[in-house]
Coordinates of C-alpha atoms and ligand atoms in Angstrom, one line a residue:
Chain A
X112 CA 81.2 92.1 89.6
X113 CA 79.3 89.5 89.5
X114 CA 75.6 89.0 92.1
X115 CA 75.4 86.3 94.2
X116 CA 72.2 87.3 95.6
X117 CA 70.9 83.8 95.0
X118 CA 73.4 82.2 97.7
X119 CA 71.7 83.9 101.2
X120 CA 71.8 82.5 104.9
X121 CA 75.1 83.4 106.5
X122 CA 78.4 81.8 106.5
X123 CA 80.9 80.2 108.9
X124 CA 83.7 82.4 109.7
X125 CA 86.8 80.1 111.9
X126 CA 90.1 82.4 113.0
X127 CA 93.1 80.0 114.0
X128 CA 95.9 81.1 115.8
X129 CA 96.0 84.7 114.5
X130 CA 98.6 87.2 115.3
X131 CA 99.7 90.7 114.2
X132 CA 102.0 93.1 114.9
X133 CA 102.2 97.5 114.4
X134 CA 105.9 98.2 114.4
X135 CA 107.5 95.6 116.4
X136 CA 104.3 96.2 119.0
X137 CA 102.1 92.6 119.1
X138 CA 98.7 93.8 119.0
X139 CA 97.1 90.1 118.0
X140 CA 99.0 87.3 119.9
X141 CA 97.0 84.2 118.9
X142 CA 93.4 84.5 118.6
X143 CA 91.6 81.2 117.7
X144 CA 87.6 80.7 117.7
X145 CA 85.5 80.1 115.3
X146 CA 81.5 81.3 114.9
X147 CA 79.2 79.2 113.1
X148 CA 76.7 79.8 110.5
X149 CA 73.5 82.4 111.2
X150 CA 74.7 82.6 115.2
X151 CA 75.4 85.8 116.6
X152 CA 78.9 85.8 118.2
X153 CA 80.1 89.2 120.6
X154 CA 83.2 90.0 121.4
X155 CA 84.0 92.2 124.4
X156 CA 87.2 93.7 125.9
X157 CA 88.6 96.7 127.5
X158 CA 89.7 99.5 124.7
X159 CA 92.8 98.9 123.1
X160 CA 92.6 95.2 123.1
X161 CA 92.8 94.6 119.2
X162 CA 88.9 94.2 118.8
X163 CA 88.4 96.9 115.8
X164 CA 91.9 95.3 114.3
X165 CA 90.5 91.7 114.5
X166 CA 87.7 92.6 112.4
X167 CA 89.7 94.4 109.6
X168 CA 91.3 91.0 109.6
X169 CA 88.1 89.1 109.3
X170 CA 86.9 91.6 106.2
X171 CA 90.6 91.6 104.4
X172 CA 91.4 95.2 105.4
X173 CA 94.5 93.4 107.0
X174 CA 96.9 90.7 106.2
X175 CA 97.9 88.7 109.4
X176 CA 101.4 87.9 110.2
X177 CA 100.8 84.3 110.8
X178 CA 97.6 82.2 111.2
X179 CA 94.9 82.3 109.2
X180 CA 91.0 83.3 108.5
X181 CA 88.4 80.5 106.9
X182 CA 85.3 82.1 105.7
X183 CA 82.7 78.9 105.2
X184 CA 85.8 76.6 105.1
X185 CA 87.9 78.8 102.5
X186 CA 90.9 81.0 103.4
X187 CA 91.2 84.5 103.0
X188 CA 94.3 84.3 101.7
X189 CA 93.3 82.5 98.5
X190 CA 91.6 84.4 96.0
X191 CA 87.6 85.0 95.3
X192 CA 86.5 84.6 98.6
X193 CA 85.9 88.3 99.3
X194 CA 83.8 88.0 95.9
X195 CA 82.2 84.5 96.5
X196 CA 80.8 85.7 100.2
X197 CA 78.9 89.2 101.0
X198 CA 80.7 90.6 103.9
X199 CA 79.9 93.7 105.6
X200 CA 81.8 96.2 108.2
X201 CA 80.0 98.8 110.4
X202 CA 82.8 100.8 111.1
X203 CA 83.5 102.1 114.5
X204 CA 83.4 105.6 112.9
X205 CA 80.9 104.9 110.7
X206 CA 83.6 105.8 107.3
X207 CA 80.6 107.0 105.4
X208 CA 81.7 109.1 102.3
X209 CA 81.9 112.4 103.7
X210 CA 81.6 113.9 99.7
X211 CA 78.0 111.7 99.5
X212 CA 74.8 111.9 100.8
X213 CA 73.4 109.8 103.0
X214 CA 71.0 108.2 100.3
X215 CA 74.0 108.0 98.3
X216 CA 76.1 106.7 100.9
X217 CA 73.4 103.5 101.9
X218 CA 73.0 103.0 98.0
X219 CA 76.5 103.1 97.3
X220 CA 76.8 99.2 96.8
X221 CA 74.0 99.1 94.6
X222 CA 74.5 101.7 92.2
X223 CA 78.4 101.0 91.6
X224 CA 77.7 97.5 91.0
X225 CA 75.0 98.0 89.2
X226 CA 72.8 95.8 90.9
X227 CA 69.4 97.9 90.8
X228 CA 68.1 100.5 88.9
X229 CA 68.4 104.1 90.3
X230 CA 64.8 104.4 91.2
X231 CA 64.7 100.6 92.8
X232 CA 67.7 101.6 94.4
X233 CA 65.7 104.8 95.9
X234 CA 63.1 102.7 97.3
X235 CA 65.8 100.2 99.2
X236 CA 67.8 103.1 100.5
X237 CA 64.5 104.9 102.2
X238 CA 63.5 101.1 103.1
X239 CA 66.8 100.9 104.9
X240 CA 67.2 104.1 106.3
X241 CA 64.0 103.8 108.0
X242 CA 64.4 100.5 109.3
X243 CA 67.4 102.3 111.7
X244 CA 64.4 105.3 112.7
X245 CA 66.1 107.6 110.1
X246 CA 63.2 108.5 107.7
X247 CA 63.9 111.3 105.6
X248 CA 67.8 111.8 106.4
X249 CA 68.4 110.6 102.2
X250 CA 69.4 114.2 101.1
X251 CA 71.3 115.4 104.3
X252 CA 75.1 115.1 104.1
X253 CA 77.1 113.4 106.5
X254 CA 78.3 116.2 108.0
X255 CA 74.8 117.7 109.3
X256 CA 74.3 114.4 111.3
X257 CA 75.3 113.6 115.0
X258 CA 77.7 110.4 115.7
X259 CA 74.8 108.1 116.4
X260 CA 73.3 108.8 113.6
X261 CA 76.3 108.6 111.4
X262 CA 76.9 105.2 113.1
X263 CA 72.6 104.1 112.2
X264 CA 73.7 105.4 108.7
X265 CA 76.6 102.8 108.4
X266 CA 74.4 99.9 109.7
X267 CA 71.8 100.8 107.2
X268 CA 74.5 101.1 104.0
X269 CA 75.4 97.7 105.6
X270 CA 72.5 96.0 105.6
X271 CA 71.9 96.8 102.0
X272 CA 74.3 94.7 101.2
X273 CA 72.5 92.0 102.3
X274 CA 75.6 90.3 103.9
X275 CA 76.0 86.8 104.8
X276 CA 78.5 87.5 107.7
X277 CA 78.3 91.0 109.1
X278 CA 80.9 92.7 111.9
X279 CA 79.6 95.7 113.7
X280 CA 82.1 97.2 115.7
X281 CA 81.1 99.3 118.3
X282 CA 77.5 99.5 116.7
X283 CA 75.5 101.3 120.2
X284 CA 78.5 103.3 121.3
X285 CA 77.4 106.4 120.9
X286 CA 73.5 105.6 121.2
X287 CA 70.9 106.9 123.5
X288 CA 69.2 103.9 125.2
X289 CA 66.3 104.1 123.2
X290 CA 68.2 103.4 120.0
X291 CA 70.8 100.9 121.2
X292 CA 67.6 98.8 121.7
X293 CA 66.4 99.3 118.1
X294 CA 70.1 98.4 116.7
X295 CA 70.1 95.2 118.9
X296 CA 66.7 94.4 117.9
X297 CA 67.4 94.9 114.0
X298 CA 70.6 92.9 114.7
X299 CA 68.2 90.0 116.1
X300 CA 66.1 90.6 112.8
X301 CA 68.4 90.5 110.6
X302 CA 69.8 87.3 112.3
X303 CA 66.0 85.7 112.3
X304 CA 65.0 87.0 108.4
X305 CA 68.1 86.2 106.5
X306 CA 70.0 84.1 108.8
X307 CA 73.0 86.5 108.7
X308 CA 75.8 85.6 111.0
X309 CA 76.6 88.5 113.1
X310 CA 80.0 89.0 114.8
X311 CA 79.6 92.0 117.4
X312 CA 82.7 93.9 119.2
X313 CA 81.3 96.2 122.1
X314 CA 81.6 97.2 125.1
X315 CA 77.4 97.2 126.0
X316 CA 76.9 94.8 128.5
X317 CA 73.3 95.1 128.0
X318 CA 73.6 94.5 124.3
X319 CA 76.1 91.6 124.3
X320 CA 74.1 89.7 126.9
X321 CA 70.6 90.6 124.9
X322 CA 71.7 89.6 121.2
X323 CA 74.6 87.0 122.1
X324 CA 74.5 83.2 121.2
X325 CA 77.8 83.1 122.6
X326 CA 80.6 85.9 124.2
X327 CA 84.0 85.9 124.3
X328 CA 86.3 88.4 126.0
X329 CA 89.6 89.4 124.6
X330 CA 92.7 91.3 126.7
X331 CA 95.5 92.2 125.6
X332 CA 95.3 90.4 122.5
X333 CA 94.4 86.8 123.7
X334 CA 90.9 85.2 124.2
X335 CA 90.3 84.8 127.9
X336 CA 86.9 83.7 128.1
X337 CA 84.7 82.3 125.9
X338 CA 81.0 80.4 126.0
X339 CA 77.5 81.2 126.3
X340 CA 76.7 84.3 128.1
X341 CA 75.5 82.1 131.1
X342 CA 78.8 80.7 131.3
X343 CA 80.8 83.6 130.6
X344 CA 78.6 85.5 133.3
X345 CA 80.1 83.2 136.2
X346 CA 83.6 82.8 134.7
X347 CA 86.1 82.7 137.6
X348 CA 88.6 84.6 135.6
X349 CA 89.6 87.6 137.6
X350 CA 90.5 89.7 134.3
X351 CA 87.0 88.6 133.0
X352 CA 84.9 89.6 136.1
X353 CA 86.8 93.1 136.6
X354 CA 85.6 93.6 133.2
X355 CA 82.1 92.2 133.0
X356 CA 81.4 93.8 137.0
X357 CA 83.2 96.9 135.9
X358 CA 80.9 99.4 138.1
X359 CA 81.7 102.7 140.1
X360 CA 80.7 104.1 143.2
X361 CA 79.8 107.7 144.3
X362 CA 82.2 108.6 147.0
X363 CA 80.0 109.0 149.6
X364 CA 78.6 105.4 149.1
X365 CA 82.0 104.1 150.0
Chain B
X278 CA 111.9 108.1 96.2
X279 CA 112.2 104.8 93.9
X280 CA 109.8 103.2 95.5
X281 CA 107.7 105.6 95.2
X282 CA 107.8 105.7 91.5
X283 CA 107.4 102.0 91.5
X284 CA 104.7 102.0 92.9
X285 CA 103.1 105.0 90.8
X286 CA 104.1 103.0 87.8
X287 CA 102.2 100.4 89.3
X288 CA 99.4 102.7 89.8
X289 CA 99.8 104.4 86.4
X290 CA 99.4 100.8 84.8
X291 CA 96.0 99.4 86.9
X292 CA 94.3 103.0 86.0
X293 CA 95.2 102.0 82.4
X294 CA 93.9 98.5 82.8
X295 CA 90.9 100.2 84.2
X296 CA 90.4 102.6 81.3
X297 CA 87.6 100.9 79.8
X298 CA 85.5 101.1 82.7
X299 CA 85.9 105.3 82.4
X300 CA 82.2 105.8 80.7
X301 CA 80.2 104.0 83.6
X302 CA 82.2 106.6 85.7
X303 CA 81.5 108.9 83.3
X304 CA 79.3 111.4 85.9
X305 CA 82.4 111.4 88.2
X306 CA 84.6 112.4 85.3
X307 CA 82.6 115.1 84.3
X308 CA 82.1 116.3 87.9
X309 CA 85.9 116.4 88.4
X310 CA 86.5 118.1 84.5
X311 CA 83.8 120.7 85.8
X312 CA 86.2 121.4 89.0
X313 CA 89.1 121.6 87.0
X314 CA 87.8 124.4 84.4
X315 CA 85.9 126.2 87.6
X316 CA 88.9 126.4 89.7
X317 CA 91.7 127.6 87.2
X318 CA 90.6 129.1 84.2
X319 CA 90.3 132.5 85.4
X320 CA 94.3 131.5 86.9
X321 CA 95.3 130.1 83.6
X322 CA 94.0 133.4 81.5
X323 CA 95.8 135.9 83.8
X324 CA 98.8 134.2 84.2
X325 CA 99.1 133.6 80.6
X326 CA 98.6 136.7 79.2
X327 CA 101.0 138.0 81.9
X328 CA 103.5 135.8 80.6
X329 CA 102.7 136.6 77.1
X330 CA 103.6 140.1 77.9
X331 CA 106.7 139.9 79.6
X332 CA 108.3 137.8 77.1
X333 CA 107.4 140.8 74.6
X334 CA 108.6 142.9 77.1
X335 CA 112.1 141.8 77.2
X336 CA 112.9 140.7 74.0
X337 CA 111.0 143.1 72.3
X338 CA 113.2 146.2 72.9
X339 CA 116.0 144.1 72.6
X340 CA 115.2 143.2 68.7
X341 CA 113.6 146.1 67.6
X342 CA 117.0 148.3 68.5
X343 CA 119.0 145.5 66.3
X344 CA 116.2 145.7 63.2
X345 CA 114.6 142.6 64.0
X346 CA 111.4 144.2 65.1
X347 CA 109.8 141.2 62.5
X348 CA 110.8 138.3 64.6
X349 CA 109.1 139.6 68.1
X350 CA 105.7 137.4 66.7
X351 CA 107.4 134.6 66.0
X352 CA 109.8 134.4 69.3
X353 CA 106.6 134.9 71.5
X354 CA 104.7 132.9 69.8
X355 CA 107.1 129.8 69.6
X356 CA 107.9 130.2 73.4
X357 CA 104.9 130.8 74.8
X358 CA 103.5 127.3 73.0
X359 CA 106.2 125.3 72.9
X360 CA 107.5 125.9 76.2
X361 CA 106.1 128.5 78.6
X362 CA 102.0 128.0 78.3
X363 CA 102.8 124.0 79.0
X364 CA 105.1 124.0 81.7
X365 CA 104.1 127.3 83.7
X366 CA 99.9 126.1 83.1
X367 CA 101.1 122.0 84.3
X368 CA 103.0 123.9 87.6
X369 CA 99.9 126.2 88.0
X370 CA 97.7 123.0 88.0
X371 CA 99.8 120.8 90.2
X372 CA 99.5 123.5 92.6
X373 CA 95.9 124.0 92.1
X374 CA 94.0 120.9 91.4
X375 CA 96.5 117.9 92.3
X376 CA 96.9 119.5 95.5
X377 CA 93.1 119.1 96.0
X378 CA 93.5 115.8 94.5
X379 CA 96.0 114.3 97.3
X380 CA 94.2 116.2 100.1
X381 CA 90.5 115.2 99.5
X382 CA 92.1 111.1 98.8
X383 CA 94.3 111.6 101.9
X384 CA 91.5 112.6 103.7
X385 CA 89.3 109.5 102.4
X386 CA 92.0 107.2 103.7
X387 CA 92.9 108.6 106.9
X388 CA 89.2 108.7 108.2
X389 CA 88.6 105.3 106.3
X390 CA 86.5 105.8 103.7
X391 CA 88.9 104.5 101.3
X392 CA 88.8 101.2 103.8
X393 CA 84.9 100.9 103.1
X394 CA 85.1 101.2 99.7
X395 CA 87.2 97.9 100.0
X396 CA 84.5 96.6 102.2
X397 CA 82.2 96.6 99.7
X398 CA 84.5 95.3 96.7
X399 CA 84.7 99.0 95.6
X400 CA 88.3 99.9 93.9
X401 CA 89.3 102.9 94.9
X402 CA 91.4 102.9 91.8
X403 CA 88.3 102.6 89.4
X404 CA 86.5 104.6 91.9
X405 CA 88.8 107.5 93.0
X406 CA 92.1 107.2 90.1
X407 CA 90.4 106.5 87.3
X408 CA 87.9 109.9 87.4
X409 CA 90.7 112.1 87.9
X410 CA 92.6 111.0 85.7
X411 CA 90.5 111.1 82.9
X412 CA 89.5 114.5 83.2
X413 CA 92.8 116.1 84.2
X414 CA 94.2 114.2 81.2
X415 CA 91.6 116.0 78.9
X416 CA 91.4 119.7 81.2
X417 CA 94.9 120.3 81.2
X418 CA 95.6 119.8 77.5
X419 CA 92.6 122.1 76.4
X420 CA 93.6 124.5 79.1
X421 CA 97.3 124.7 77.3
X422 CA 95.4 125.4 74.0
X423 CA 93.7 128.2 76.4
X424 CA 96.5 129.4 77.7
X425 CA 98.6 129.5 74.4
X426 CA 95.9 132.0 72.4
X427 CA 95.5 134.1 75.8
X428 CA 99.7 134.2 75.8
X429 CA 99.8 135.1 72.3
X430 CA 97.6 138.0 72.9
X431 CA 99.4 139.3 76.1
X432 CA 102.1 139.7 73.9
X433 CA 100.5 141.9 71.0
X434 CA 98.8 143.6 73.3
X435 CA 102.0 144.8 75.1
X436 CA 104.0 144.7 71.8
X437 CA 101.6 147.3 70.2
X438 CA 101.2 149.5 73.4
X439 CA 105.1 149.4 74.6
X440 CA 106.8 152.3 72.4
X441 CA 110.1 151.0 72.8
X442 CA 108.4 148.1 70.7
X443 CA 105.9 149.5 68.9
X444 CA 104.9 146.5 67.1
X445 CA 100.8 146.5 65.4
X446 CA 98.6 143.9 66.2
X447 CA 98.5 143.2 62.7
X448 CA 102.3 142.7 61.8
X449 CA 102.6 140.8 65.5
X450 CA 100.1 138.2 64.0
X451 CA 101.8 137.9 60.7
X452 CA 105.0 136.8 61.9
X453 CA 103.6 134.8 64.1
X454 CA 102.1 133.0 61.8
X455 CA 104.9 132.2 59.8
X456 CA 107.1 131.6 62.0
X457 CA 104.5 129.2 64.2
X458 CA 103.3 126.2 62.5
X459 CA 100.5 123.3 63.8
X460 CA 103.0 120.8 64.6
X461 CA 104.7 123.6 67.3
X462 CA 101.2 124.0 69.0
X463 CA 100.7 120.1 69.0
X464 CA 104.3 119.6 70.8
X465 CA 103.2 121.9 73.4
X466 CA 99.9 120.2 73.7
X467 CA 101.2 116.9 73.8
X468 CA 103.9 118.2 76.6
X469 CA 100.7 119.4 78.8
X470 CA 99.1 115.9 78.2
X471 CA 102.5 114.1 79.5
X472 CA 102.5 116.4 82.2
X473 CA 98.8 116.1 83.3
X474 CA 99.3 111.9 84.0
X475 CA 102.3 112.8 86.1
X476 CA 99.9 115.2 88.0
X477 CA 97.5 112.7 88.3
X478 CA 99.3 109.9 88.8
X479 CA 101.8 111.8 91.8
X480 CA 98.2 113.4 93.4
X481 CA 96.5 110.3 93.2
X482 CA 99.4 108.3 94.4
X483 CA 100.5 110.2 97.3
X484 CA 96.9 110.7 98.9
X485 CA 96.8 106.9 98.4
X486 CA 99.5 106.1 101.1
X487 CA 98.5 109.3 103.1
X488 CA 99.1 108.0 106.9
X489 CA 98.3 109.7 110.4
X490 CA 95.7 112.3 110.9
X491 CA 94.9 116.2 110.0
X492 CA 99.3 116.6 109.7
X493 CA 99.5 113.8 107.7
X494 CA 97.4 115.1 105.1
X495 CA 99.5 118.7 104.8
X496 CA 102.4 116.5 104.2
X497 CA 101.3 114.2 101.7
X498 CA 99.6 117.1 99.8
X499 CA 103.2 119.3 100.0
X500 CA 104.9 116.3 98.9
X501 CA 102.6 115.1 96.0
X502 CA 103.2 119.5 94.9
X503 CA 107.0 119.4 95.1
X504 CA 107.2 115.8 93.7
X505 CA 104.7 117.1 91.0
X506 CA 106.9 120.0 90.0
X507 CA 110.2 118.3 90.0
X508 CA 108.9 115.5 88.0
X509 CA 107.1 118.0 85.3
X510 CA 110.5 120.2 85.0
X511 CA 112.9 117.0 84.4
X512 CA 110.5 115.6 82.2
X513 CA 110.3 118.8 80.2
X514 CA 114.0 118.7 79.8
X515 CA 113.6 114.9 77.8
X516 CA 110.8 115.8 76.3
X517 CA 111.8 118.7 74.4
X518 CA 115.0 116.8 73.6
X519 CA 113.6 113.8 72.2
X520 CA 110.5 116.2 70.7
X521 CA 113.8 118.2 68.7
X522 CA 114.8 115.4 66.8
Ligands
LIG173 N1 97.3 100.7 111.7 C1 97.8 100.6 113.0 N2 99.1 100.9 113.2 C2 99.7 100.9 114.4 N3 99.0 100.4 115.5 C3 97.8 100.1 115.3 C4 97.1 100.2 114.1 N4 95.8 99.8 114.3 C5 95.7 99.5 115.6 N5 96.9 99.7 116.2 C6 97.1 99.4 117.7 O1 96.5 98.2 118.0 C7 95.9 98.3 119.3 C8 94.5 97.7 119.3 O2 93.7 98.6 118.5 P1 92.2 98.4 118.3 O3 91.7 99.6 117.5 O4 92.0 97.1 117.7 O5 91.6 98.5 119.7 P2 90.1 98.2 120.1 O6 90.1 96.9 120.9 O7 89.2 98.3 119.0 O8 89.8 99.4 121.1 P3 88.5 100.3 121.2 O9 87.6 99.6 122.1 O10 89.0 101.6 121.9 O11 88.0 100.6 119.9 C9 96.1 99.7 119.7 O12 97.1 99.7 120.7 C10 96.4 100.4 118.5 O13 97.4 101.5 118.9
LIG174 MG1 87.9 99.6 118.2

């Protein structure tokens, strides 16, 4: 495998008319934006709306019926392009090697590409590990950590890839406050160091107006807003508001 | 069914293509050898002296009542490494190890983990395949070898103590000796090598296309055992056909 370390700053990623379907079920029915270089881009939308599947699309996990994916102007489809570009997922689960430890798991990248030497690799994986407020998880398995932190431990194998486009899907679910606000505020650094662009699925409100260059929400498979969070804040769209203004009430406020 | 075994040839042929890249994953292969010779040695010696001694046991009494007490050597010898030590050891490790095999892969795809290997331009194929197959390719063989001498002294040991058979260690060994050459020990070896890729390849394969949760893994590891064992006992059949002439 060859490094492209040398090529950094992040790349353009433009989806055009994509659709999918699970067993005669449409999950994708024509999704079309496009996010530009180094911007942070969040997508929003009620569970079950294809979020998680659109980015499996966007990383190759997933061949699309029709339409098609352009990483910095190149299609998925053609060959080299996973290799040319650094992409990263954060799964929703996290999907870190449940037979690895966590060190191994964050250095994973490194060592089977041989990019480091196992004592540089060490230091980046300790470097990373802190830099999501887990210092000194290296040797504990997987198994011994709570979802949050399994989630912290993806971002942080992630990161060491040093992507030039990476999707975080779902990356505060399962966060205390406290931490959701040190994930958005390493997904601004990242974004601000290395000019990463950042495509974010969730359903934090809090998060997706605080990192967002622009939003778009997606129902049912189809984009039905999309803009700057100003704009998509006052979007008439009924769908859109019920989501965005989604609150409840005590019963005896009623 | 044929799909299936397109698809393992397929599988077969990239873990071939991948073969060169086996000493980087050398640690993995030695991990996985390790696991192999922990989990089923102690199996493979019991089993095969067991084995060992029944063959004795039946033919034994049988021959020495009709003057051929000489032969009982040589009859064990040549069916427990020609035949019984491959095929019963291959069955004992498609139970044993591929079964692990398809349910710790199944596992890896089913909660994604084979997905994030992808995500970072991992192949589970070099990652995953090529490991296993390596070191079930070498385990099984030596563990045949194992199981042959263990077989072989099963059935002295109940030769010489039986006294319907009454046969001495000593005169057991002799005719096994003449009657056993090299070239029958290297048939039996080879036959346990043959058998170990279609191990691999079935394990490997089936955890590979494992779909659905906690269920579908039970299935796919049932299915990769039972495809396995089918696979070894037809393929025994050819083999010792085409190894006769
Ligand atoms: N591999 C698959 N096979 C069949 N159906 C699938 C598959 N993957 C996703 N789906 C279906 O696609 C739809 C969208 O799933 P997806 O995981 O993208 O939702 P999501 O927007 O990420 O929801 P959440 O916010 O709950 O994570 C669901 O109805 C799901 O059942
Ligand atoms: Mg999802």
């Amino acid at each position: 495998m060859k490094d492209h370390r040398d090529n950094t700053g992040g790349v353009s990623v433009e989806v055009r008319s994509l659709r999918k379907s699970f067993n005669g079920q449409e999950v994708l029915k024509g999704i079309d934006f496009s996010v530009r270089r180094g911007e942070i881009f969040v997508i929003m939308g009620p569970s079950g709306s294809g979020k998680s599947v659109l980015l499996r699309h966007i990383i190759g996990l997933e061949q699309p019926d029709s339409g098609e994916i352009l990483i910095q102007g190149e299609s998925m489809q053609s060959s080299g392009v996973m290799d040319k570009h650094r992409m990263a997922l954060v799964f929703q689960s996290g999907a870190l090697l449940s037979s690895l430890t966590v060190g191994e798991n964050v250095g994973l990248y490194l060592s089977e590409h041989r990019l480091h030497p196992p004592e540089e690799i060490r230091r980046i994986v300790i470097e990373k590990l802190e830099s999501v407020g887990l210092k000194g998880t290296e040797d504990k398995m997987p198994s011994e950590l709570s979802g949050g932190m399994k989630k912290r431990v993806a971002i942080a194998r992630a990161l060491v890839i040093e992507p030039q486009l990476i999707l975080y899907d779902e990356p505060t679910s399962e966060l205390d406050p406290l931490s959701a606000v040190v994930i958005a505020e390493e997904i601004l650094e990242l974004n601000r160091r290395i000019g990463v662009t950042s495509l974010v699925v969730s359903h934090d409100r809090d998060l997706a107006f605080g990192v967002a260059d622009r939003i778009a929400v997606i129902h049912e498979g189809r984009i039905v807003a999309m803009g700057e969070p100003g704009e998509v804040e006052q979007n008439p769209d009924p769908v859109v508001r019920r989501f965005l203004r989604a609150d409840f009430k005590r019963p005896n406020e009623r | 069914m044929f799909q299936n075994i397109g698809e393992m040839v397929l599988l077969f042929w990239r873990t071939l293509a991948a073969l060169p890249l086996a000493w980087r994953q050398r640690q993995k292969v030695f991990d996985q050898f390790y696991e192999i010779g922990n989990a089923s040695l102690l199996m493979v010696c019991l089993l095969s002296f067991f084995i060992g001694g029944v063959i004795a046991l039946h033919i034994g009494p049988v021959m020495v009542e009709r003057g051929l007490a000489s032969a009982v050597g040589g009859l064990v010898g040549i069916a427990m490494c020609k035949e019984l030590a491959p095929v019963m050891m291959s069955i004992l490790i498609a139970g044993r190890i591929g079964s692990a095999m398809t349910a710790e892969i199944g596992s890896m795809r089913v909660y994604q983990e084979i997905d994030a290997l992808r995500t970072m331009n991992i192949d589970p194929v070099h990652y995953l395949v090529l490991p296993r197959m390596v070191a079930i390719a070498v385990a099984l063989p030596l563990l045949v070898i194992f199981a042959i001498l263990v077989g072989w002294l099963g059935g002295a040991v109940v030769s010489a103590a039986n006294d319907r058979i009454d046969i001495g260690f000593r005169a057991f060994f002799m005719n096994l000796r003449d009657v056993v050459d090299i070239p029958d020990v290297a048939n039996g070896v080879f036959k346990a090598f043959c058998f170990s890729l279609v191990i691999g390849i079935v394990s490997c394969h089936q955890g590979l296309v494992t779909l659905g949760g906690p269920r579908g893994i039970g299935r796919s590891v049932t299915k990769a055992v039972v495809n396995s064992i089918v696979l070894i006992v037809l393929l025994d059949y050819i083999l010792t056909r085409l190894l006769l002439s």
